[in-house]
Coordinates of C-alpha atoms in Angstrom, one line a residue:
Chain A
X1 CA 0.0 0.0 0.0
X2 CA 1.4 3.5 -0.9
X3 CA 1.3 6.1 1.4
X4 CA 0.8 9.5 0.3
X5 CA 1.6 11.9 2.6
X6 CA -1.6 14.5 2.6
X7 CA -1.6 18.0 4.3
X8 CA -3.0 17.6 7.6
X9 CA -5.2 20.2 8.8
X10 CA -2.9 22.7 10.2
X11 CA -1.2 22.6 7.0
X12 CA -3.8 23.4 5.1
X13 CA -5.3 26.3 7.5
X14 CA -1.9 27.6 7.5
X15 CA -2.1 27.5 3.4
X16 CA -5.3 29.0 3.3
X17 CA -4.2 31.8 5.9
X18 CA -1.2 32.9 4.7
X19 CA -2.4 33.2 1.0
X20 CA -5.6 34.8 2.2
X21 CA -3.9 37.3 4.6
X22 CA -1.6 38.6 1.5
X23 CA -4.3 38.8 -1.2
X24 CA -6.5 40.8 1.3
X25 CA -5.0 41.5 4.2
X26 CA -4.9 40.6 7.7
X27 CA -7.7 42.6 8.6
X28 CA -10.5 41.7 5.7
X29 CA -10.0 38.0 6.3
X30 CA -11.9 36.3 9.1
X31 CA -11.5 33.0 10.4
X32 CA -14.6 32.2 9.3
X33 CA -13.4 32.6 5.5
X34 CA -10.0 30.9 6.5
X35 CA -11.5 28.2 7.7
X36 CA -13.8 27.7 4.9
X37 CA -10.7 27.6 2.0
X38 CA -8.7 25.2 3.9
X39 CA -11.7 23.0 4.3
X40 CA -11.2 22.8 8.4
X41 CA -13.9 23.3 10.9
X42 CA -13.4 26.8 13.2
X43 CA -13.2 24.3 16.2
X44 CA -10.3 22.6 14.6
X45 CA -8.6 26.6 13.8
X46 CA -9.2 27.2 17.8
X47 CA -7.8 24.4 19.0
X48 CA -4.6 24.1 16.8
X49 CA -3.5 28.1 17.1
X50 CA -5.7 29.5 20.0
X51 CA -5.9 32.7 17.9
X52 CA -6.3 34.6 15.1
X53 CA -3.2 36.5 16.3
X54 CA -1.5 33.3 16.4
X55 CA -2.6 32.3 13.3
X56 CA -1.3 35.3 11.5
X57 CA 2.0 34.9 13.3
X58 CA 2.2 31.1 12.3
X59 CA 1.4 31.5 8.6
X60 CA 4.0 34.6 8.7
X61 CA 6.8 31.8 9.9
X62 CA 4.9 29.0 7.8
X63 CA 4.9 31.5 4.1
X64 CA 8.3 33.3 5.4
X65 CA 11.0 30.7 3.4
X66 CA 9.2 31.0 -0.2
X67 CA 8.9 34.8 0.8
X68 CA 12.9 35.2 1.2
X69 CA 13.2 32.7 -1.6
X70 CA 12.2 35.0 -4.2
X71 CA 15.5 36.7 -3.9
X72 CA 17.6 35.1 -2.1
X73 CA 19.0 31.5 -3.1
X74 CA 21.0 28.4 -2.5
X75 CA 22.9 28.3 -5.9
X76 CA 24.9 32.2 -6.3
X77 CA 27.5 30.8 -4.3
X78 CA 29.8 30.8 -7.5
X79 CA 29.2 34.7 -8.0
X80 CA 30.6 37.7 -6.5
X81 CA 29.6 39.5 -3.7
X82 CA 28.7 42.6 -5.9
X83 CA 26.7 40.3 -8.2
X84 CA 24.6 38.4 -5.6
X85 CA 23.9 41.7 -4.2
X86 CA 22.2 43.2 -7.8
X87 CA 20.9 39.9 -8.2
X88 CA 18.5 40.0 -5.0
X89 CA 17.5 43.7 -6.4
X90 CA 17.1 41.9 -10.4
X91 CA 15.1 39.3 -8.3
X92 CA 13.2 41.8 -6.1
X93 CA 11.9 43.4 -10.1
X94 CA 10.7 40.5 -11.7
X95 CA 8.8 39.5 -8.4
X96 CA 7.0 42.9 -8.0
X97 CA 5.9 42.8 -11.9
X98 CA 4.3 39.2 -11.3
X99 CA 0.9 38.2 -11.5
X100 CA -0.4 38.4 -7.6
X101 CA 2.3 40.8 -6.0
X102 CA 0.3 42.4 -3.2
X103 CA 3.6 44.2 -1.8
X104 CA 6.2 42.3 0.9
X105 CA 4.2 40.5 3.6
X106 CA 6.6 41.4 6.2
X107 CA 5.9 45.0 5.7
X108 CA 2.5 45.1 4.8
X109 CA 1.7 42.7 8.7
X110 CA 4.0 45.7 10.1
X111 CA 1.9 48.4 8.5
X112 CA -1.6 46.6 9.7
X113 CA -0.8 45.7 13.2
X114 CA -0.2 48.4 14.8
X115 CA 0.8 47.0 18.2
X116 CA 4.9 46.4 18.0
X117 CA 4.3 43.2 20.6
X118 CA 2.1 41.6 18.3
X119 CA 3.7 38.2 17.9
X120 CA 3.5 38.6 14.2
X121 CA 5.3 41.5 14.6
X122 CA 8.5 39.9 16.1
X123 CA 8.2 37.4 12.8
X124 CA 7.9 39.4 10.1
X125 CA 11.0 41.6 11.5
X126 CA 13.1 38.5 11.7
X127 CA 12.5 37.3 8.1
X128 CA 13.4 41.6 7.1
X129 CA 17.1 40.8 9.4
X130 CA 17.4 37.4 7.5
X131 CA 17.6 39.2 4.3
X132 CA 19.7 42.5 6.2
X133 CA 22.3 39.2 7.2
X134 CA 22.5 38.7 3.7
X135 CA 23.2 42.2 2.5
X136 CA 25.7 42.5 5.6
X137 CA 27.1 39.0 4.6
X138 CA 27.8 40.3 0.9
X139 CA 28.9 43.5 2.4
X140 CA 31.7 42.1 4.6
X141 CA 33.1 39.3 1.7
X142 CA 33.1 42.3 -0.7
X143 CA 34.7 44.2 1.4
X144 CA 32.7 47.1 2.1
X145 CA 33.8 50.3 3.9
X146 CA 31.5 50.1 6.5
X147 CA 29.8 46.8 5.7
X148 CA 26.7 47.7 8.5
X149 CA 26.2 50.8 7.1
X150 CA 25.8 49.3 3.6
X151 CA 23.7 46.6 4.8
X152 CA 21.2 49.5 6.2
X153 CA 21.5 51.1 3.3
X154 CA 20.2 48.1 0.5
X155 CA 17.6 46.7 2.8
X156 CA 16.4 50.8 3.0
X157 CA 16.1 50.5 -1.0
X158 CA 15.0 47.5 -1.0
X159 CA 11.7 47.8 0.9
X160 CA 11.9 51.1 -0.7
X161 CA 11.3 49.7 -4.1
X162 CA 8.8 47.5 -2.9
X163 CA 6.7 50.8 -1.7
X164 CA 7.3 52.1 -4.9
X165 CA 6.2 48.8 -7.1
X166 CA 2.8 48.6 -4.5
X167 CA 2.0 52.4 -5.3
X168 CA 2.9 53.0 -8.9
X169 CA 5.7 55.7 -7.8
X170 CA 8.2 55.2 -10.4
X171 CA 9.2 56.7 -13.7
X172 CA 12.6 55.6 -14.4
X173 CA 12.8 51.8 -14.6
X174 CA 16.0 50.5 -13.1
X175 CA 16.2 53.0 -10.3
X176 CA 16.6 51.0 -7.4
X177 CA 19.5 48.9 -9.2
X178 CA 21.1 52.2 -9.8
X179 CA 21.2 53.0 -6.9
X180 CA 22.7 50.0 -5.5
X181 CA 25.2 50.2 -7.6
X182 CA 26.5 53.5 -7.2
X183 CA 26.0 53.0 -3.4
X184 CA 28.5 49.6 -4.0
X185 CA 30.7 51.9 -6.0
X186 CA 31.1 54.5 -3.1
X187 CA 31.6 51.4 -0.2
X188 CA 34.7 50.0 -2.2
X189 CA 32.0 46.6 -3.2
X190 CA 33.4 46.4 -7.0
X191 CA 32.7 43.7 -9.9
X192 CA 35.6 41.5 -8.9
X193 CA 34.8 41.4 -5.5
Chain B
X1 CA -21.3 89.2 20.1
X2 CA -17.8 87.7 19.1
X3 CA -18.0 84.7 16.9
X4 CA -15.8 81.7 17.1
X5 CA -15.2 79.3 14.4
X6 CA -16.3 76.0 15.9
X7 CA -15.1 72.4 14.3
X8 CA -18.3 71.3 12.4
X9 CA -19.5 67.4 12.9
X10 CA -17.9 67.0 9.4
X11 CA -14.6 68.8 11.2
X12 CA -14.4 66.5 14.0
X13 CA -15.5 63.3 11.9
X14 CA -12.4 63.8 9.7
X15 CA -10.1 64.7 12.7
X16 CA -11.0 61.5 14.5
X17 CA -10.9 59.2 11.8
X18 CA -7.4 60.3 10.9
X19 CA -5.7 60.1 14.4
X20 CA -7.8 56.7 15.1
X21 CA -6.8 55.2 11.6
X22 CA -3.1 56.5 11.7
X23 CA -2.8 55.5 15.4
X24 CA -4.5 51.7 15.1
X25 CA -4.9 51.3 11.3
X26 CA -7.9 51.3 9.3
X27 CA -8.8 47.5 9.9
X28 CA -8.9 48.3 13.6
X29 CA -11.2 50.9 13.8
X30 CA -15.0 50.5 12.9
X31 CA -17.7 53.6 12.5
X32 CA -18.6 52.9 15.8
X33 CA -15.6 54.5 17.5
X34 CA -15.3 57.0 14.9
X35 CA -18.6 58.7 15.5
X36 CA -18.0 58.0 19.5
X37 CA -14.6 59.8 19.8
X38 CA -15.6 62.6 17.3
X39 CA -19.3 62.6 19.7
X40 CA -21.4 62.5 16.3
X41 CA -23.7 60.1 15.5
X42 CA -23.4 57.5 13.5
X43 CA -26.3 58.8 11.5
X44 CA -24.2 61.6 10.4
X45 CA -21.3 59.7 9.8
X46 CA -22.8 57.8 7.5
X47 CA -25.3 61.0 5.8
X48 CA -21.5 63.0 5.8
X49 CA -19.5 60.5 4.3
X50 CA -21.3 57.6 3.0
X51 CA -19.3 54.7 3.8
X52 CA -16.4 53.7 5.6
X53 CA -14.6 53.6 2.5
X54 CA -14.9 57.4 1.8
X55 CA -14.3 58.3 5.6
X56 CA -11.1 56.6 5.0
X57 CA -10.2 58.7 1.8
X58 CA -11.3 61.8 2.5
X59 CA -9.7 61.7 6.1
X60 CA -6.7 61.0 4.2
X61 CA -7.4 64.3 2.0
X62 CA -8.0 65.8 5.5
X63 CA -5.0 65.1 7.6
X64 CA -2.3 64.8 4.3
X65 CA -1.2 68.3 4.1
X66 CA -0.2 68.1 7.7
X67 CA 1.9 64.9 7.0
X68 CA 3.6 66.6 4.2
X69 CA 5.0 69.6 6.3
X70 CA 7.0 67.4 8.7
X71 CA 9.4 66.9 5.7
X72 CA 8.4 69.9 3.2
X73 CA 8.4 73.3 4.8
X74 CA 7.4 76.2 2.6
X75 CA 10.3 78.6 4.3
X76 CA 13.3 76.4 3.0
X77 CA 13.9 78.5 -0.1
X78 CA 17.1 80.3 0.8
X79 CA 18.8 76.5 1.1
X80 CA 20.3 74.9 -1.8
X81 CA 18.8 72.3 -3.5
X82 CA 20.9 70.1 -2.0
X83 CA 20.6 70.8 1.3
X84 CA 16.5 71.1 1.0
X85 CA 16.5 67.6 -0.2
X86 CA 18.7 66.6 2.6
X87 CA 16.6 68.8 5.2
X88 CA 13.6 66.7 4.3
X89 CA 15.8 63.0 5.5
X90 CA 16.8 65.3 8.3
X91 CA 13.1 65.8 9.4
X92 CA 12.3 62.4 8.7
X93 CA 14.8 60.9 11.2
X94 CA 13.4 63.4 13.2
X95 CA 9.5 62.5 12.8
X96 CA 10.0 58.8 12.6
X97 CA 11.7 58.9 16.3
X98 CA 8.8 61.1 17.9
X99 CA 5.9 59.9 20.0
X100 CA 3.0 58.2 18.4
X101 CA 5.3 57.7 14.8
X102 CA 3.3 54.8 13.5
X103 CA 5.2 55.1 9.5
X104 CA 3.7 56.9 6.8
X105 CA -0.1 57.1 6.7
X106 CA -0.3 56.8 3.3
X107 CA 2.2 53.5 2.8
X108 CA 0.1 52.0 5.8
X109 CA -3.5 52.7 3.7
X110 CA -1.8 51.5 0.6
X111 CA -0.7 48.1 2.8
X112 CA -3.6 47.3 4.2
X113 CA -6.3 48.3 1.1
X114 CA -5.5 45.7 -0.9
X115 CA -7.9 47.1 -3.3
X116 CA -5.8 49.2 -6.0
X117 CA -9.1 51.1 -6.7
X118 CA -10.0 52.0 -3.1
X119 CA -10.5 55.8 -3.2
X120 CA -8.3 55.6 -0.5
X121 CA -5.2 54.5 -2.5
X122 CA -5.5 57.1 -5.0
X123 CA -5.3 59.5 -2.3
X124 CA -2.1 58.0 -1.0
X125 CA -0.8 58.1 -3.7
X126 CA -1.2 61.9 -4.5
X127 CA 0.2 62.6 -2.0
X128 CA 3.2 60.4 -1.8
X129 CA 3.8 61.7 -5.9
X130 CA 3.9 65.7 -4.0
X131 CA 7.0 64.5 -1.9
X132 CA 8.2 63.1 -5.4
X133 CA 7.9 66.4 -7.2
X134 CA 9.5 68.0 -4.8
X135 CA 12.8 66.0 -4.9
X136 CA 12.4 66.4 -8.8
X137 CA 12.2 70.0 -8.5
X138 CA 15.1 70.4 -6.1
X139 CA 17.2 67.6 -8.4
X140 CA 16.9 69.6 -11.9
X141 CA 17.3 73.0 -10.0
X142 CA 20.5 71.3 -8.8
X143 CA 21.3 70.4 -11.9
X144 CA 21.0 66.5 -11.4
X145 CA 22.3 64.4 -14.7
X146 CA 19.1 62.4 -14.6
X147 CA 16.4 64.5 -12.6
X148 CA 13.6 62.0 -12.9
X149 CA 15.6 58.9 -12.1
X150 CA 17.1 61.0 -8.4
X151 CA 13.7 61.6 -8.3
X152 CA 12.6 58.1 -8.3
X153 CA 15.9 57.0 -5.9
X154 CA 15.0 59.3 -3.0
X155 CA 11.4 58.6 -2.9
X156 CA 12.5 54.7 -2.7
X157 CA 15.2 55.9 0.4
X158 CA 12.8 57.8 1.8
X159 CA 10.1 55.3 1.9
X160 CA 12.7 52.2 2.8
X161 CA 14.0 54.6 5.7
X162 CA 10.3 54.9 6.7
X163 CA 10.1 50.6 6.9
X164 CA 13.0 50.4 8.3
X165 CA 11.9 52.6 11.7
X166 CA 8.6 51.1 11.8
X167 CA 10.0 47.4 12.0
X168 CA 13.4 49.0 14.1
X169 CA 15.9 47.1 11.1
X170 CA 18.5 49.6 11.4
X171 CA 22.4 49.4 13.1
X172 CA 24.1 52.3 11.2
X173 CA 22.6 55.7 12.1
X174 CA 21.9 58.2 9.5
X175 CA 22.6 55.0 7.2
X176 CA 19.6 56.8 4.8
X177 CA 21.0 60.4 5.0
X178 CA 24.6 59.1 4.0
X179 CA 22.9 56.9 1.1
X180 CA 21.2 60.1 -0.2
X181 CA 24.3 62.2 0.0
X182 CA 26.4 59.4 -1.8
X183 CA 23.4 59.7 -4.9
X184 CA 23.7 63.2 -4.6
X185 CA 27.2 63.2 -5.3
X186 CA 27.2 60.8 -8.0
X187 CA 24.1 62.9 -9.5
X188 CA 26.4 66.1 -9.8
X189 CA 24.3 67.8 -7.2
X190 CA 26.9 69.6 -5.0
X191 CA 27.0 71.7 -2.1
X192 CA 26.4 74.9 -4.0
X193 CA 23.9 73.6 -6.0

């Protein structure tokens, strides 16, 4: 007899949740509807997260990897440091022209719940410092000036862009790149490093 | 007799909704506790405004002006360009380390109205395109080798410094007013400018 392994039902209200709370945000979606589209009873929501709260803060950590994916991954390891840098920001554009980009979740949870101890709070921020490791990771084996500073510096352009992609802001395409670029320039980060 | 000017119902509707949807978000904050704080009936509310959905643009409308000025300031004109487009990261470092800084009103309505059409976004986005004109003005009156495309690159620091306060992502201080002086420079936008 094969065994398939199916979704159990956590899985699937933490499916249901996490897509739900992007496409509308955390504050149109009920349990009720959540609860529905993963095909879970609202007892069975209750008892496995206690919370909607939780629930938003367990979809955040369950959605977070495929989030960072998007522009951060495995196989750059035989680039430079300046290269994997303007990758993440080459990423970063092809994500926020896709079909269904509603903006990053991490900022958009941050932006709707307005209380800083909200647990989701705490996870979106540490998905935003996984990708600021990154940048100060890239920094440092580039050889940045002040790698900190830099890494401050592309994660400000980064969720930057992202406010400009969600708004319609821009009118010169490529501008975040740009900058990154001439901000690499400036910190000493150069093509063969 | 001497005549004061007192807030109308409409007044104090738009005044409440504004400081209870900055301060909690729109989600957060039903009619209910609008017409309470404001001490107007909902019956007004609604005769006023309509729908929630309008009380959230045109409270928007309302309070926006008064959100521009903490970074745009009408008696800057005997600065450079350069240092008025610096003045205006200045202010913001300021702002977004004050009491009751909860981000940018109209990033936080764009985040949590999913809805692109939502009067409310278009509103947001007015007034986030203002801030853009000015740094376009001050760039081609600084003589800026690509106006528009500065343009674009400060909005995107400004609004990444923004993120980057609300979710406290930062290490490097002034990591944003450094990043605008480096495109400055590489912009030809100098000290005299």
């Amino acid at each position: 007899v094969s065994q398939t392994q199916l979704p159990t039902p956590r899985d699937r209200l933490l499916d249901a949740a996490a897509h739900l709370f992007y496409e509308k945000g955390v504050g149109r979606v009920g349990v009720e509807l959540v609860s529905q589209t993963a095909g879970v009873s609202k007892r069975t929501l209750y008892q496995q997260f206690g919370s909607k709260d939780q629930l938003i803060a367990d979809s955040l950590v369950a959605k977070g990897p495929s989030v960072i994916e998007q522009y951060i991954r495995s196989d750059d390891t035989a680039l430079s440091s300046r290269e994997r840098i303007i990758l993440v920001f080459r990423r970063l554009q092809e994500w926020s022209t896709s079909v269904g980009f509603r903006g990053c979740p991490f900022i958009n949870t941050a932006a709707e719940l307005a209380d800083p101890s909200h647990p989701a709070r705490h996870v979106a921020r540490e998905f935003k410092l996984r990708l600021r490791a990154h940048f100060l990771q890239q920094a440092e084996a580039g050889g940045a000036a002040d790698a900190e500073c830099l890494a401050d510096q592309l994660l400000i352009i980064f969720d930057g862009a992202i406010v400009q992609a969600v708004m319609d802001l821009g009118s010169c395409e490529g501008a975040a790149t740009q900058a990154v670029a001439t901000l690499l320039d400036a910190h000493g980060v150069s093509a063969g490093a």
